[in-house]
PDB file of C-alpha atoms in Angstrom:
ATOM      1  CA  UNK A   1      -3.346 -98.293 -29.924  1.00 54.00           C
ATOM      2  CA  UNK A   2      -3.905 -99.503 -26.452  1.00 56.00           C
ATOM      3  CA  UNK A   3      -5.717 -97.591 -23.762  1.00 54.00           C
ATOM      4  CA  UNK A   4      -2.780 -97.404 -22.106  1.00 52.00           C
ATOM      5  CA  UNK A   5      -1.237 -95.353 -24.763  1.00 53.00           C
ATOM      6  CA  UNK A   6      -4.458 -93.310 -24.949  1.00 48.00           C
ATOM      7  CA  UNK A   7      -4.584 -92.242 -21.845  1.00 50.00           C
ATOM      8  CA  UNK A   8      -0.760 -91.436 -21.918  1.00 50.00           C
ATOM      9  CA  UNK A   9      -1.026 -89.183 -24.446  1.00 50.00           C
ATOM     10  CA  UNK A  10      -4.226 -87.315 -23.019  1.00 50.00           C
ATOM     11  CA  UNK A  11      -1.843 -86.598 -20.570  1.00 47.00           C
ATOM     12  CA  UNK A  12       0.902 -85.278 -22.102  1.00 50.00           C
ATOM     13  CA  UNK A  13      -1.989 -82.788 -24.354  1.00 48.00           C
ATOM     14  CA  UNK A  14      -3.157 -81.506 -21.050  1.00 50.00           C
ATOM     15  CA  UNK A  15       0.350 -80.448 -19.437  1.00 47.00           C
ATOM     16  CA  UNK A  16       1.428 -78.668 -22.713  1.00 46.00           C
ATOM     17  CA  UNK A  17      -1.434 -76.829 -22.878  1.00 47.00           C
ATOM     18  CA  UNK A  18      -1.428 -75.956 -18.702  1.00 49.00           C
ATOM     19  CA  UNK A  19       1.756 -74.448 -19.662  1.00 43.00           C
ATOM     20  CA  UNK A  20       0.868 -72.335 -22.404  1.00 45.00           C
ATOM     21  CA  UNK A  21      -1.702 -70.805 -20.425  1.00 46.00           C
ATOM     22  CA  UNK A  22      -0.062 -70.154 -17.227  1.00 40.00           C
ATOM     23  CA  UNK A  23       2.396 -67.971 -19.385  1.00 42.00           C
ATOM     24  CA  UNK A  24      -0.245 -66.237 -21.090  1.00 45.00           C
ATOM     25  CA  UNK A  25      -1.702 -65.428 -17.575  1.00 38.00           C
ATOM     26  CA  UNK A  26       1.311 -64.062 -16.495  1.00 42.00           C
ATOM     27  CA  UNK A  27       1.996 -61.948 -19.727  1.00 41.00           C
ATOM     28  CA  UNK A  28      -2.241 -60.308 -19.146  1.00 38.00           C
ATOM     29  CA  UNK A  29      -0.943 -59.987 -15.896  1.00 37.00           C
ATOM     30  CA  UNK A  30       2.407 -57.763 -17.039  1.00 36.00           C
ATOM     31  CA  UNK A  31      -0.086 -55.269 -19.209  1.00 33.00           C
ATOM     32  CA  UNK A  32      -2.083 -54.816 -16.637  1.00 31.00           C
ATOM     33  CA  UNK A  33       0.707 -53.645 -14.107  1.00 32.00           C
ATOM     34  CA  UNK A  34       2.123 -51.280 -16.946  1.00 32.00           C
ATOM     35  CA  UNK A  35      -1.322 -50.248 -17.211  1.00 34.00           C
ATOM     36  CA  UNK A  36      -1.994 -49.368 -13.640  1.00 32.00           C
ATOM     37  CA  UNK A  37       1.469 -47.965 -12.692  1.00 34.00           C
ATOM     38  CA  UNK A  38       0.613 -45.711 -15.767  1.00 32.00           C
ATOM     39  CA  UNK A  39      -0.209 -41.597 -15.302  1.00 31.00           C
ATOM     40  CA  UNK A  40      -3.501 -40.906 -15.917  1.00 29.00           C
ATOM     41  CA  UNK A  41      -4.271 -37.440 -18.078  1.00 27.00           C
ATOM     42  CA  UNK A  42      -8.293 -36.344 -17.490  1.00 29.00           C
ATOM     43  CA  UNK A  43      -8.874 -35.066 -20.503  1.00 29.00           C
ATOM     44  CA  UNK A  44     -12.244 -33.412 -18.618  1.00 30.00           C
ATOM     45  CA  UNK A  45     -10.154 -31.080 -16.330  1.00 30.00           C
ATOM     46  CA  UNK A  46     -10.838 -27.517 -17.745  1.00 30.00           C
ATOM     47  CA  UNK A  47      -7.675 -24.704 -17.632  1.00 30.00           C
ATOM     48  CA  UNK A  48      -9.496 -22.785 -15.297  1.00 32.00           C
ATOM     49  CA  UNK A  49     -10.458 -25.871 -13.454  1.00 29.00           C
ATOM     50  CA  UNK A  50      -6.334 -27.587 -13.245  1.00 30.00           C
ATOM     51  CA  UNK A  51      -5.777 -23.453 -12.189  1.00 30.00           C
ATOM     52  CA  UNK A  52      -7.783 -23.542  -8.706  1.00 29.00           C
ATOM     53  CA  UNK A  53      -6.499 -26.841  -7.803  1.00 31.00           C
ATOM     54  CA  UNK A  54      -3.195 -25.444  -7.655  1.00 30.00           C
ATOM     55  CA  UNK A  55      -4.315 -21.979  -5.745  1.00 32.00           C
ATOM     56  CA  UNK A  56      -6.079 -24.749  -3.796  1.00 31.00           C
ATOM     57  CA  UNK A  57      -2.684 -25.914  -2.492  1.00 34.00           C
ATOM     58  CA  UNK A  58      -1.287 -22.762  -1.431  1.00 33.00           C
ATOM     59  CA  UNK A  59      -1.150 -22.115   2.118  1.00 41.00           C
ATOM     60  CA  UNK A  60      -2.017 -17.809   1.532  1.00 45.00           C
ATOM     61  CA  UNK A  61       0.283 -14.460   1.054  1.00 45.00           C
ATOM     62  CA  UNK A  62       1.997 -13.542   3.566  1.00 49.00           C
ATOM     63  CA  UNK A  63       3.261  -9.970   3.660  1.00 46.00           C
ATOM     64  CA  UNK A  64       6.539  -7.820   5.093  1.00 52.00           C
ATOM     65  CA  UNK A  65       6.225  -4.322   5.356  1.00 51.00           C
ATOM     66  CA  UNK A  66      10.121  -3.016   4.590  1.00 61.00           C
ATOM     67  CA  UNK A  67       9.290   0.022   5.409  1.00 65.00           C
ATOM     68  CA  UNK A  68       6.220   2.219   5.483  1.00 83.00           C
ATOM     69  CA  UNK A  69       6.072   5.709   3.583  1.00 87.00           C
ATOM     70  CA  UNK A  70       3.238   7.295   6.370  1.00 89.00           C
ATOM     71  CA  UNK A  71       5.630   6.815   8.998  1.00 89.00           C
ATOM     72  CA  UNK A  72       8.733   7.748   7.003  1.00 90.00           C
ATOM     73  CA  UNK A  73       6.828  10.808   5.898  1.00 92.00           C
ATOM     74  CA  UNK A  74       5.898  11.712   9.663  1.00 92.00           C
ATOM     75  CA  UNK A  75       9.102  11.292  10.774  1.00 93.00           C
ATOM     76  CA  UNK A  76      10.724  13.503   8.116  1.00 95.00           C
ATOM     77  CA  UNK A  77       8.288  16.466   9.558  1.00 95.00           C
ATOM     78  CA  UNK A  78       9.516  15.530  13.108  1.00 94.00           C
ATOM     79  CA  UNK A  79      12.804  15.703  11.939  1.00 95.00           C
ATOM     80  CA  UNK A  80      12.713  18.415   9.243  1.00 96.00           C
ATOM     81  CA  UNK A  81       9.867  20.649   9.846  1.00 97.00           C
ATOM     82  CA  UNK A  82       9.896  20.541  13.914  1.00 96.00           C
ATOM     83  CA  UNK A  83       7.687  23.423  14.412  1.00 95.00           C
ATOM     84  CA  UNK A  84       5.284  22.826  11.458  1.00 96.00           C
ATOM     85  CA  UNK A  85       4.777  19.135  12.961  1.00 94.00           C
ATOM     86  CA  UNK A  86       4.128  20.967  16.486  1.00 92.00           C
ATOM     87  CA  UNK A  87       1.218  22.696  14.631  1.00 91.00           C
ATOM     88  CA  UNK A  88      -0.007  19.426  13.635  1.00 91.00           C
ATOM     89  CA  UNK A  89       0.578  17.285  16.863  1.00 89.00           C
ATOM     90  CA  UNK A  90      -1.764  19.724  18.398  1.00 86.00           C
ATOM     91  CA  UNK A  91      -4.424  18.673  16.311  1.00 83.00           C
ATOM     92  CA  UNK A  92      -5.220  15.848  16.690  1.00 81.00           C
ATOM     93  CA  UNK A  93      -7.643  15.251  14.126  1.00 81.00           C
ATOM     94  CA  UNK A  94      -5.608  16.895  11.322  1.00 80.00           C
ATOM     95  CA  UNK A  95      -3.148  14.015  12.067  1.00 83.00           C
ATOM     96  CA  UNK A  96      -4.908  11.712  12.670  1.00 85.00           C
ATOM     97  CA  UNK A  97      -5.831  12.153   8.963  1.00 81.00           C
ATOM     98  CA  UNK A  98      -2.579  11.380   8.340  1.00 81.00           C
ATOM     99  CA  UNK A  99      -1.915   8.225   9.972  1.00 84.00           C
ATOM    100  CA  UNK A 100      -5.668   6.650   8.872  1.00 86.00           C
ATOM    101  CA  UNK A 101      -4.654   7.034   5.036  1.00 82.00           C
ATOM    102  CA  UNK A 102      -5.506   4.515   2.742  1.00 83.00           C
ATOM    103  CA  UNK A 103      -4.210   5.097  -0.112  1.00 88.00           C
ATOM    104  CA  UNK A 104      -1.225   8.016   0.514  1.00 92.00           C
ATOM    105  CA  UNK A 105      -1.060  11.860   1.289  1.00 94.00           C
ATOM    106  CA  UNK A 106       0.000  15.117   0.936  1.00 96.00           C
ATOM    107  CA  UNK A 107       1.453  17.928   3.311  1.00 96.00           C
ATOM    108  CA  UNK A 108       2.521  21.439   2.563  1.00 98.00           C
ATOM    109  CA  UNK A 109       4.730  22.306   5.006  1.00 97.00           C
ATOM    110  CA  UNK A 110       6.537  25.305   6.238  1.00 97.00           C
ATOM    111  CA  UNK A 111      10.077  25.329   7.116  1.00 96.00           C
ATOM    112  CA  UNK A 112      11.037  26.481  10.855  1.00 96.00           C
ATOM    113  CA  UNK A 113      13.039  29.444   9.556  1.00 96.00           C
ATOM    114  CA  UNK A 114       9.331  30.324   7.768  1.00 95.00           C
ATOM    115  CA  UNK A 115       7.679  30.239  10.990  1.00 95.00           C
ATOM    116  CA  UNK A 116      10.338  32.036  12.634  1.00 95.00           C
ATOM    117  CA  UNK A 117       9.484  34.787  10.291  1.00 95.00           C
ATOM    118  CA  UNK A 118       5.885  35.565  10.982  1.00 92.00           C
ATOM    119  CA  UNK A 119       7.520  36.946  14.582  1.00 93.00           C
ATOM    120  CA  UNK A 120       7.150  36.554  18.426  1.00 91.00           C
ATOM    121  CA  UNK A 121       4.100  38.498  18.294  1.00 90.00           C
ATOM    122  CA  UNK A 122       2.076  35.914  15.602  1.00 91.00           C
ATOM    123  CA  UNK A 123       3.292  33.144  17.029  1.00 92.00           C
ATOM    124  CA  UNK A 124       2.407  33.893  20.337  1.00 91.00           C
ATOM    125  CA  UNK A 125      -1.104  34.411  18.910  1.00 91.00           C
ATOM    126  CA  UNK A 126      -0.902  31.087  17.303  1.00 91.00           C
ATOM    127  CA  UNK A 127      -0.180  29.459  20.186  1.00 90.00           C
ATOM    128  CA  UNK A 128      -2.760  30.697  22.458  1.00 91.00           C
ATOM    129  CA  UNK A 129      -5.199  29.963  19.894  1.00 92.00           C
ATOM    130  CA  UNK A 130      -4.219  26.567  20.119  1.00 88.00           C
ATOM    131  CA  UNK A 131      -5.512  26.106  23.836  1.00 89.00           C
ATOM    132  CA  UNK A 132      -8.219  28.589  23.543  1.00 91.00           C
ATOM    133  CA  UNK A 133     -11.718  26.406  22.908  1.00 88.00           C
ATOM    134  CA  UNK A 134     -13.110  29.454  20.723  1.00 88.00           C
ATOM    135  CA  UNK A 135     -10.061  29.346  18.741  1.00 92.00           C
ATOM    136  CA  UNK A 136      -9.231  25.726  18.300  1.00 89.00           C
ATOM    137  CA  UNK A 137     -11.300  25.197  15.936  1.00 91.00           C
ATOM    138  CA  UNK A 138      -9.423  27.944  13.767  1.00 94.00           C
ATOM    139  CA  UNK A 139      -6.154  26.547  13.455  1.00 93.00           C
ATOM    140  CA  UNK A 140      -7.132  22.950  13.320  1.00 92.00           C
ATOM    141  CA  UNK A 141      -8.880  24.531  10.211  1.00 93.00           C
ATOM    142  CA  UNK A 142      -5.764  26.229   9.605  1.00 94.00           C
ATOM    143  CA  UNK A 143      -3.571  22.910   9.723  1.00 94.00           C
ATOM    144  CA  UNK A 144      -6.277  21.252   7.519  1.00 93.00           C
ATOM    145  CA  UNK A 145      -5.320  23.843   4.734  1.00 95.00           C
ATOM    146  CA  UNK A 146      -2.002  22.034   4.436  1.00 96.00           C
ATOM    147  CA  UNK A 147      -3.221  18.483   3.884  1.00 94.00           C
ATOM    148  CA  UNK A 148      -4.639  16.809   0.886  1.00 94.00           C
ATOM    149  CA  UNK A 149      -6.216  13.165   1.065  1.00 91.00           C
ATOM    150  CA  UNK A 150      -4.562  11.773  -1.976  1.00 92.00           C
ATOM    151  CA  UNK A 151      -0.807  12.109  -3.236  1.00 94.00           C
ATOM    152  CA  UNK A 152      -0.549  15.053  -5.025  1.00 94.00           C
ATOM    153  CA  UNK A 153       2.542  15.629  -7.165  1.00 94.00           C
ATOM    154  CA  UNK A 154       3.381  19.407  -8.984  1.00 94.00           C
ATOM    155  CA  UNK A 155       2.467  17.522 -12.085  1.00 93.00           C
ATOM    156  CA  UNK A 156      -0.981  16.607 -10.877  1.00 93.00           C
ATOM    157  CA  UNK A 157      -1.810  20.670  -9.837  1.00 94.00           C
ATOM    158  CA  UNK A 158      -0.400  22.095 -12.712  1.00 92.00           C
ATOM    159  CA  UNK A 159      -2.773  19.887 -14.781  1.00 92.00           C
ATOM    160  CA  UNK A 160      -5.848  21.503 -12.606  1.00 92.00           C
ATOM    161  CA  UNK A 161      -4.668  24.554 -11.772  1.00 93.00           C
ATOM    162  CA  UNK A 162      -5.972  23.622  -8.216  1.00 94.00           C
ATOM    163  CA  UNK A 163      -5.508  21.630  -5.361  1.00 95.00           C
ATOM    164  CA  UNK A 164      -8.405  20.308  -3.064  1.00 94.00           C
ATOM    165  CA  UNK A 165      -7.010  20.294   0.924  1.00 94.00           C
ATOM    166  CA  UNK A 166      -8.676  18.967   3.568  1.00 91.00           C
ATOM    167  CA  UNK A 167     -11.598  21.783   4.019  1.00 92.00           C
ATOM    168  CA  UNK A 168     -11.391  23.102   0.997  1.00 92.00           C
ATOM    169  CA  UNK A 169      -9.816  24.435  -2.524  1.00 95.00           C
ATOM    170  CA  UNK A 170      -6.660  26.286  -3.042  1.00 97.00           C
ATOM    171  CA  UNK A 171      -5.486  27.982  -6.503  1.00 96.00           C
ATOM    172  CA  UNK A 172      -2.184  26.799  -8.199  1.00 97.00           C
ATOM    173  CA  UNK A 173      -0.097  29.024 -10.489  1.00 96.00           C
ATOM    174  CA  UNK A 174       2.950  28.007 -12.316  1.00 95.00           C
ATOM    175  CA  UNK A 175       5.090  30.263 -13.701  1.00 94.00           C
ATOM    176  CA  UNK A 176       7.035  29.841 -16.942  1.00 92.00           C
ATOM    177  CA  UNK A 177      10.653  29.373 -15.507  1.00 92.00           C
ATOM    178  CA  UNK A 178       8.180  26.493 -13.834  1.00 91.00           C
ATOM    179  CA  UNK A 179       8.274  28.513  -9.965  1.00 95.00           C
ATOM    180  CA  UNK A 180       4.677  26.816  -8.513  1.00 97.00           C
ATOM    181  CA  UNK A 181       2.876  28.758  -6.146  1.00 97.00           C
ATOM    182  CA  UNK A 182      -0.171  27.507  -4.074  1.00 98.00           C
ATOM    183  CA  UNK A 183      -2.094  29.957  -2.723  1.00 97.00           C
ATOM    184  CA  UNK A 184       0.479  32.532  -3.825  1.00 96.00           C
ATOM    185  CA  UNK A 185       2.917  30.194  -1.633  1.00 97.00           C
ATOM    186  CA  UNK A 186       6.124  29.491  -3.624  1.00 97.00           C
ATOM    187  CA  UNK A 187       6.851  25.465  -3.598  1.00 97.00           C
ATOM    188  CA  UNK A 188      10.787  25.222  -2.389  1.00 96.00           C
ATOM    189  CA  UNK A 189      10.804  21.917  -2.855  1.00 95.00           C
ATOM    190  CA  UNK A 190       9.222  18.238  -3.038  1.00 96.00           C
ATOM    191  CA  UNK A 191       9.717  15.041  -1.339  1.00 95.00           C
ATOM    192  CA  UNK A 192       7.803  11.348  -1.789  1.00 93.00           C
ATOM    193  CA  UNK A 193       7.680   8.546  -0.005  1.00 91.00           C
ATOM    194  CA  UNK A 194       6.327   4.719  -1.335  1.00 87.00           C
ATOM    195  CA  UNK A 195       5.865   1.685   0.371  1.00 83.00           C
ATOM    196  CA  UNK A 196       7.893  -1.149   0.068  1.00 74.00           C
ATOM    197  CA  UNK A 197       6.102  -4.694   0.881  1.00 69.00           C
ATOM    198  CA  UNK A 198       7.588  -8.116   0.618  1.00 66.00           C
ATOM    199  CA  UNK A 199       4.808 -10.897  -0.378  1.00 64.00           C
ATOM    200  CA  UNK A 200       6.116 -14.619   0.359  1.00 64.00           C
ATOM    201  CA  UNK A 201       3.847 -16.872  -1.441  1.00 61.00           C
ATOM    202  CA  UNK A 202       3.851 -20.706   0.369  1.00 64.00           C
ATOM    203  CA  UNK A 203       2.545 -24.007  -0.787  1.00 64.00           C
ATOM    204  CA  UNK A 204       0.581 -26.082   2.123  1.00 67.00           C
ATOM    205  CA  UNK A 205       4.125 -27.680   2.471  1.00 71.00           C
ATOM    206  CA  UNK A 206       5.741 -24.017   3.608  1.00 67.00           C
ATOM    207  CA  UNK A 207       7.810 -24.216   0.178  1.00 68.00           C
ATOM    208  CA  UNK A 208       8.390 -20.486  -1.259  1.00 64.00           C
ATOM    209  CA  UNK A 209       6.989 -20.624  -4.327  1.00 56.00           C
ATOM    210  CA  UNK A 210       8.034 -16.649  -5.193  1.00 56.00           C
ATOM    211  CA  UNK A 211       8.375 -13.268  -3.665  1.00 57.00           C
ATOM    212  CA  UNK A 212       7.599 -10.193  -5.110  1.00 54.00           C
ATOM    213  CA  UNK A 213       7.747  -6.123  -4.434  1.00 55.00           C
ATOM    214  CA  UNK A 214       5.307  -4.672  -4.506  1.00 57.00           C
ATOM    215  CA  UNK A 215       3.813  -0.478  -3.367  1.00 61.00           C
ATOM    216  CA  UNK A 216       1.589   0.558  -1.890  1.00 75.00           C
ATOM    217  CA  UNK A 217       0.852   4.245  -0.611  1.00 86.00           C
ATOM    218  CA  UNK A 218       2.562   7.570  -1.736  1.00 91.00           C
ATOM    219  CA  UNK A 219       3.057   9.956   0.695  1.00 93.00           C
ATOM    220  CA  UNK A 220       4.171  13.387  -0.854  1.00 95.00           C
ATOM    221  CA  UNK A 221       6.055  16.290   1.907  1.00 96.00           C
ATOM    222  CA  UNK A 222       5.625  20.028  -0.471  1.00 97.00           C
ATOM    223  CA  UNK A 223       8.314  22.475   1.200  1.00 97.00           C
ATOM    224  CA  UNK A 224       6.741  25.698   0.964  1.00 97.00           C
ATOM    225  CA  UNK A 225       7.492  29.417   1.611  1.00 97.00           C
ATOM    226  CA  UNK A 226       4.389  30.236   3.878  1.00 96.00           C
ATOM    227  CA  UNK A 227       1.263  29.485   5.194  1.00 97.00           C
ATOM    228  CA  UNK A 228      -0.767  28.687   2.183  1.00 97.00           C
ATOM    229  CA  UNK A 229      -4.305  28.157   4.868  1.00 96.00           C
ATOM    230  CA  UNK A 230      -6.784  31.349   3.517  1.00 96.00           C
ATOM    231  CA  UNK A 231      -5.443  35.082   5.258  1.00 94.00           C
ATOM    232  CA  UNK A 232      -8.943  35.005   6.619  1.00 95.00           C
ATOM    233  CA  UNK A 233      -8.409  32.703   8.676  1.00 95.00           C
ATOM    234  CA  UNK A 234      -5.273  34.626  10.312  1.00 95.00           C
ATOM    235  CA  UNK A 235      -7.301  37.723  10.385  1.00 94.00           C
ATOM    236  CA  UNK A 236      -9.544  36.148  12.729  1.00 94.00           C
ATOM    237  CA  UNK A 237      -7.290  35.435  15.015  1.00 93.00           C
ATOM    238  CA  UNK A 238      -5.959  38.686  15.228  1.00 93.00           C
ATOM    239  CA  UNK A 239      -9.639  40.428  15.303  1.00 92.00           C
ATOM    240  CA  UNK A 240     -10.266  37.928  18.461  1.00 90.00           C
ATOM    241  CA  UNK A 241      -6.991  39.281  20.709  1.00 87.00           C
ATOM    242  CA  UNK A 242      -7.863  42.686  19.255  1.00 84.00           C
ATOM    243  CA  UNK A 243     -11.319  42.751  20.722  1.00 81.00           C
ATOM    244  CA  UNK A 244     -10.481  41.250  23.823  1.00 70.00           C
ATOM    245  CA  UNK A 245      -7.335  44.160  24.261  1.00 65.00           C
ATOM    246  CA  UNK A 246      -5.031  41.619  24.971  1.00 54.00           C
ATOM    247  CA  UNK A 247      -1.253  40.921  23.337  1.00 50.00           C
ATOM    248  CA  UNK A 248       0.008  38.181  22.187  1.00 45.00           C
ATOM    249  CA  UNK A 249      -0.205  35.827  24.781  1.00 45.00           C
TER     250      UNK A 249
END
């Protein structure tokens, strides 16, 4: 063999092998692109963990009042019980009660026709007591009587036997055709109220995720056949126009 022929071959070695390992480099080079174009699963990531990150993403709640049961429950007074809400508009604390409730309410509440019935004469008396500073204090104690803090259904005072108002405790009795009385007071009849809110929940890209009803407060309107505030609280009223020889007004 010459060196010609050596050197030739040498040659021809080299270039086969160049080619075998170009392709080789090329077919690394193919896993690793399926490798990094792969998803990646982090096995570390804990439930509660993969949880917040989504929470993370949401841009918040945002609520929609439909409709709200305090003010539907005020405005049925306005609209139903005229004079009753009179008694309360002009005191201002005992609605003000009202309209600061957190969590619902309850109002026992006269109907016009009742008022009518306690005559010109008491309800003259009433009324002058209402701009009278010694005798203010009375019916705003008086009004008080007729709210409760907390929505109170006939189910909940038959089960205690009593319901706590405003400034104090009043006796329920229920009688077995199921005729409630508070105070002696017959119950006519009931109305409730709920809210209804709309929650919109977003993702940082303002998609709606889900909505949802949900309530809120219970406001709770008991018709009833009287006055169901303590007679003692009448009687000084009358003792104070007595004493000071005057009528009604």
């Amino acid at each position: 063999m010459t060196i010609q022929t050596f050197i030739l071959l040498i040659v021809i070695y080299s270039l086969v092998l160049g080619v075998h390992g170009f392709a080789g480099l090329n077919s690394r080079r193919a896993v690793l692109s399926r490798e990094v174009n792969a998803p990646t699963f982090n096995c570390n990531v804990t439930p509660n963990t993969a949880h917040n990150v989504i929470h993370n993403t949401y841009r918040g709640v945002k609520s929609t009042a439909l409709y709200s049961s305090r003010e539907q429950a005020e405005q049925y007074l306005s609209d139903n019980y005229p004079k009753f809400y009179w008694l309360l508009q002009n005191n201002e604390s005992a609605l003000q009660n009202i309209r600061d409730t957190k969590t619902g309410f309850t109002v026992f509440a006269p109907s016009d026709s009742v008022i009518d019935a306690l005559g010109s004469e008491q309800i003259g008396m009433l009324e002058s007591a209402l701009a009278n500073p010694e005798l203010s204090q009375v019916v705003t104690r008086m009004a008080a009587y007729h709210m409760v803090s907390i929505p109170c259904t006939t189910d909940i005072m038959q089960q205690y036997s009593v319901v706590t108002t405003r400034v104090g405790e009043l006796p329920v009795e229920v009688e077995q055709d199921g005729t409630m009385y508070v105070n002696g007071v017959q119950i006519i009849q009931s109305y409730q109220f709920e809210d209804q809110i709309v929650q919109n929940y977003q993702d940082t890209d303002g998609n709606l995720l889900g909505s949802e009803n949900v309530g809120g407060k219970t406001c709770i309107i008991h018709e009833v056949g009287g006055f169901v505030c303590p007679n003692e609280l009448w009687q000084v009223i009358f003792e104070h126009y007595q004493s000071a020889g005057m009528g009604a007004m």
